[in-house]
Amino acid sequence: LPFALRIIKALQAGQNAGGDLRGKRSAGLLMSKGSNTGEFWKDRIYDLRVDDNSNSFEELERLYSTAEAYRYMNEGDNEYYENQNRDLALANYKKAFELQPENLEVKFWYAKLLHDMAELTESSKLLNEIFQEEPKWQEYWNRVMN
């Protein structure tokens, strides 16, 4: 497992072993790079926090999964739009989609990438699923494409 997820699992194990006597109400994960650039927004890898939630560790794990999916999408965009590397872009987006298959935004941007790659059949399939589940995404698609 990735280091950040191992930390979350360790927090969960500690809670399962008895945890804080006051109960669980919050959880967080702040992880930075090993070197400091002086620009904290570039140095932060994860800055996740859950407050006042009786399922705080489960929610923290969900937020971690979401953050990872968006990280993979960003890497995919960089690979395709900056480096013209189609294969790495698709690999990153597939990882994002595997982490968050129910996330319509992940599915939307994956469909957009496929569209930009002229993979229109696969893109249309995903878009139809999105529009069927939430019709408002059709308007967003129209705005993005104009």
GROMACS .gro file of C-alpha atoms in nm:
model
  146
    1LEU     CA    1   0.000   0.000   0.000
    2PRO     CA    2   0.113   0.358  -0.054
    3PHE     CA    3   0.265   0.521   0.253
    4ALA     CA    4  -0.026   0.764   0.304
    5LEU     CA    5  -0.279   0.480   0.296
    6ARG     CA    6  -0.067   0.278   0.540
    7ILE     CA    7  -0.084   0.575   0.779
    8ILE     CA    8  -0.463   0.589   0.747
    9LYS     CA    9  -0.486   0.213   0.808
   10ALA     CA   10  -0.261   0.252   1.115
   11LEU     CA   11  -0.494   0.522   1.249
   12GLN     CA   12  -0.789   0.290   1.192
   13ALA     CA   13  -0.608   0.003   1.368
   14GLY     CA   14  -0.534   0.228   1.663
   15GLN     CA   15  -0.900   0.323   1.684
   16ASN     CA   16  -1.005  -0.043   1.659
   17ALA     CA   17  -0.764  -0.129   1.943
   18GLY     CA   18  -0.935   0.119   2.176
   19GLY     CA   19  -0.843   0.457   2.034
   20ASP     CA   20  -0.918   0.783   2.208
   21LEU     CA   21  -1.137   0.737   2.515
   22ARG     CA   22  -1.340   1.039   2.408
   23GLY     CA   23  -1.444   0.862   2.086
   24LYS     CA   24  -1.362   0.938   1.728
   25ARG     CA   25  -1.473   1.272   1.592
   26SER     CA   26  -1.195   1.384   1.361
   27ALA     CA   27  -0.902   1.261   1.157
   28GLY     CA   28  -0.642   1.419   0.937
   29LEU     CA   29  -0.347   1.355   0.714
   30LEU     CA   30  -0.086   1.620   0.642
   31MET     CA   31   0.203   1.499   0.432
   32SER     CA   32   0.475   1.711   0.273
   33LYS     CA   33   0.770   1.647   0.046
   34GLY     CA   34   1.106   1.577   0.209
   35SER     CA   35   1.257   1.901   0.083
   36ASN     CA   36   1.123   2.248   0.149
   37THR     CA   37   1.086   2.490  -0.141
   38GLY     CA   38   0.949   2.766   0.081
   39GLU     CA   39   0.619   2.741  -0.108
   40PHE     CA   40   0.400   2.521   0.111
   41TRP     CA   41   0.136   2.479  -0.159
   42LYS     CA   42   0.396   2.305  -0.375
   43ASP     CA   43   0.544   2.106  -0.088
   44ARG     CA   44   0.217   1.958   0.037
   45ILE     CA   45   0.133   1.616  -0.092
   46TYR     CA   46  -0.183   1.569   0.114
   47ASP     CA   47  -0.368   1.807   0.340
   48LEU     CA   48  -0.682   1.618   0.432
   49ARG     CA   49  -0.900   1.680   0.735
   50VAL     CA   50  -1.229   1.545   0.862
   51ASP     CA   51  -1.402   1.717   1.153
   52ASP     CA   52  -1.705   1.623   1.360
   53ASN     CA   53  -1.775   1.295   1.188
   54SER     CA   54  -1.841   0.967   1.368
   55ASN     CA   55  -1.687   0.781   1.073
   56SER     CA   56  -1.385   1.009   1.046
   57PHE     CA   57  -1.130   0.743   0.945
   58GLU     CA   58  -1.355   0.601   0.675
   59GLU     CA   59  -1.415   0.953   0.546
   60LEU     CA   60  -1.041   1.026   0.556
   61GLU     CA   61  -0.979   0.717   0.344
   62ARG     CA   62  -1.246   0.831   0.097
   63LEU     CA   63  -1.087   1.177   0.075
   64TYR     CA   64  -0.748   1.015   0.020
   65SER     CA   65  -0.891   0.807  -0.265
   66THR     CA   66  -1.045   1.120  -0.417
   67ALA     CA   67  -0.717   1.313  -0.385
   68GLU     CA   68  -0.530   1.028  -0.552
   69ALA     CA   69  -0.780   1.012  -0.837
   70TYR     CA   70  -0.741   1.385  -0.903
   71ARG     CA   71  -0.363   1.353  -0.882
   72TYR     CA   72  -0.373   1.081  -1.147
   73MET     CA   73  -0.601   1.295  -1.365
   74ASN     CA   74  -0.362   1.589  -1.336
   75GLU     CA   75  -0.071   1.365  -1.432
   76GLY     CA   76  -0.275   1.231  -1.722
   77ASP     CA   77  -0.350   1.581  -1.845
   78ASN     CA   78   0.016   1.675  -1.821
   79GLU     CA   79   0.119   1.363  -2.012
   80TYR     CA   80  -0.127   1.422  -2.294
   81TYR     CA   81  -0.154   1.799  -2.327
   82GLU     CA   82   0.205   1.888  -2.233
   83ASN     CA   83   0.412   1.583  -2.333
   84GLN     CA   84   0.188   1.434  -2.605
   85ASN     CA   85   0.222   1.094  -2.438
   86ARG     CA   86  -0.107   0.922  -2.511
   87ASP     CA   87  -0.026   0.592  -2.339
   88LEU     CA   88   0.080   0.747  -2.008
   89ALA     CA   89  -0.217   0.982  -2.015
   90LEU     CA   90  -0.458   0.691  -2.058
   91ALA     CA   91  -0.281   0.485  -1.790
   92ASN     CA   92  -0.313   0.770  -1.540
   93TYR     CA   93  -0.678   0.833  -1.620
   94LYS     CA   94  -0.756   0.462  -1.593
   95LYS     CA   95  -0.601   0.460  -1.244
   96ALA     CA   96  -0.813   0.761  -1.149
   97PHE     CA   97  -1.124   0.594  -1.285
   98GLU     CA   98  -1.047   0.269  -1.099
   99LEU     CA   99  -1.013   0.463  -0.772
  100GLN     CA  100  -1.334   0.660  -0.820
  101PRO     CA  101  -1.563   0.481  -1.069
  102GLU     CA  102  -1.871   0.641  -0.913
  103ASN     CA  103  -1.729   0.995  -0.932
  104LEU     CA  104  -1.901   1.164  -1.226
  105GLU     CA  105  -1.636   1.434  -1.253
  106VAL     CA  106  -1.360   1.176  -1.293
  107LYS     CA  107  -1.571   0.999  -1.554
  108PHE     CA  108  -1.644   1.331  -1.728
  109TRP     CA  109  -1.279   1.434  -1.763
  110TYR     CA  110  -1.186   1.083  -1.871
  111ALA     CA  111  -1.452   1.112  -2.144
  112LYS     CA  112  -1.313   1.454  -2.241
  113LEU     CA  113  -0.962   1.313  -2.271
  114LEU     CA  114  -1.090   1.026  -2.487
  115HIS     CA  115  -1.277   1.277  -2.702
  116ASP     CA  116  -0.962   1.485  -2.746
  117MET     CA  117  -0.778   1.167  -2.847
  118ALA     CA  118  -1.047   1.101  -3.111
  119GLU     CA  119  -1.165   0.792  -2.921
  120LEU     CA  120  -1.521   0.903  -2.988
  121THR     CA  121  -1.703   0.572  -2.938
  122GLU     CA  122  -1.561   0.518  -2.591
  123SER     CA  123  -1.602   0.885  -2.504
  124SER     CA  124  -1.967   0.886  -2.613
  125LYS     CA  125  -2.038   0.574  -2.409
  126LEU     CA  126  -1.906   0.739  -2.092
  127LEU     CA  127  -2.084   1.066  -2.165
  128ASN     CA  128  -2.415   0.887  -2.217
  129GLU     CA  129  -2.374   0.716  -1.879
  130ILE     CA  130  -2.297   1.050  -1.714
  131PHE     CA  131  -2.587   1.235  -1.880
  132GLN     CA  132  -2.828   0.956  -1.792
  133GLU     CA  133  -2.725   0.965  -1.427
  134GLU     CA  134  -2.709   1.346  -1.403
  135PRO     CA  135  -2.848   1.543  -1.699
  136LYS     CA  136  -2.688   1.871  -1.583
  137TRP     CA  137  -2.352   1.741  -1.702
  138GLN     CA  138  -2.479   1.784  -2.061
  139GLU     CA  139  -2.483   2.161  -2.015
  140TYR     CA  140  -2.135   2.150  -1.867
  141TRP     CA  141  -2.012   1.947  -2.165
  142ASN     CA  142  -2.161   2.204  -2.401
  143ARG     CA  143  -1.984   2.485  -2.218
  144VAL     CA  144  -1.649   2.302  -2.208
  145MET     CA  145  -1.666   2.219  -2.578
  146ASN     CA  146  -1.750   2.575  -2.690
   0.00000   0.00000   0.00000
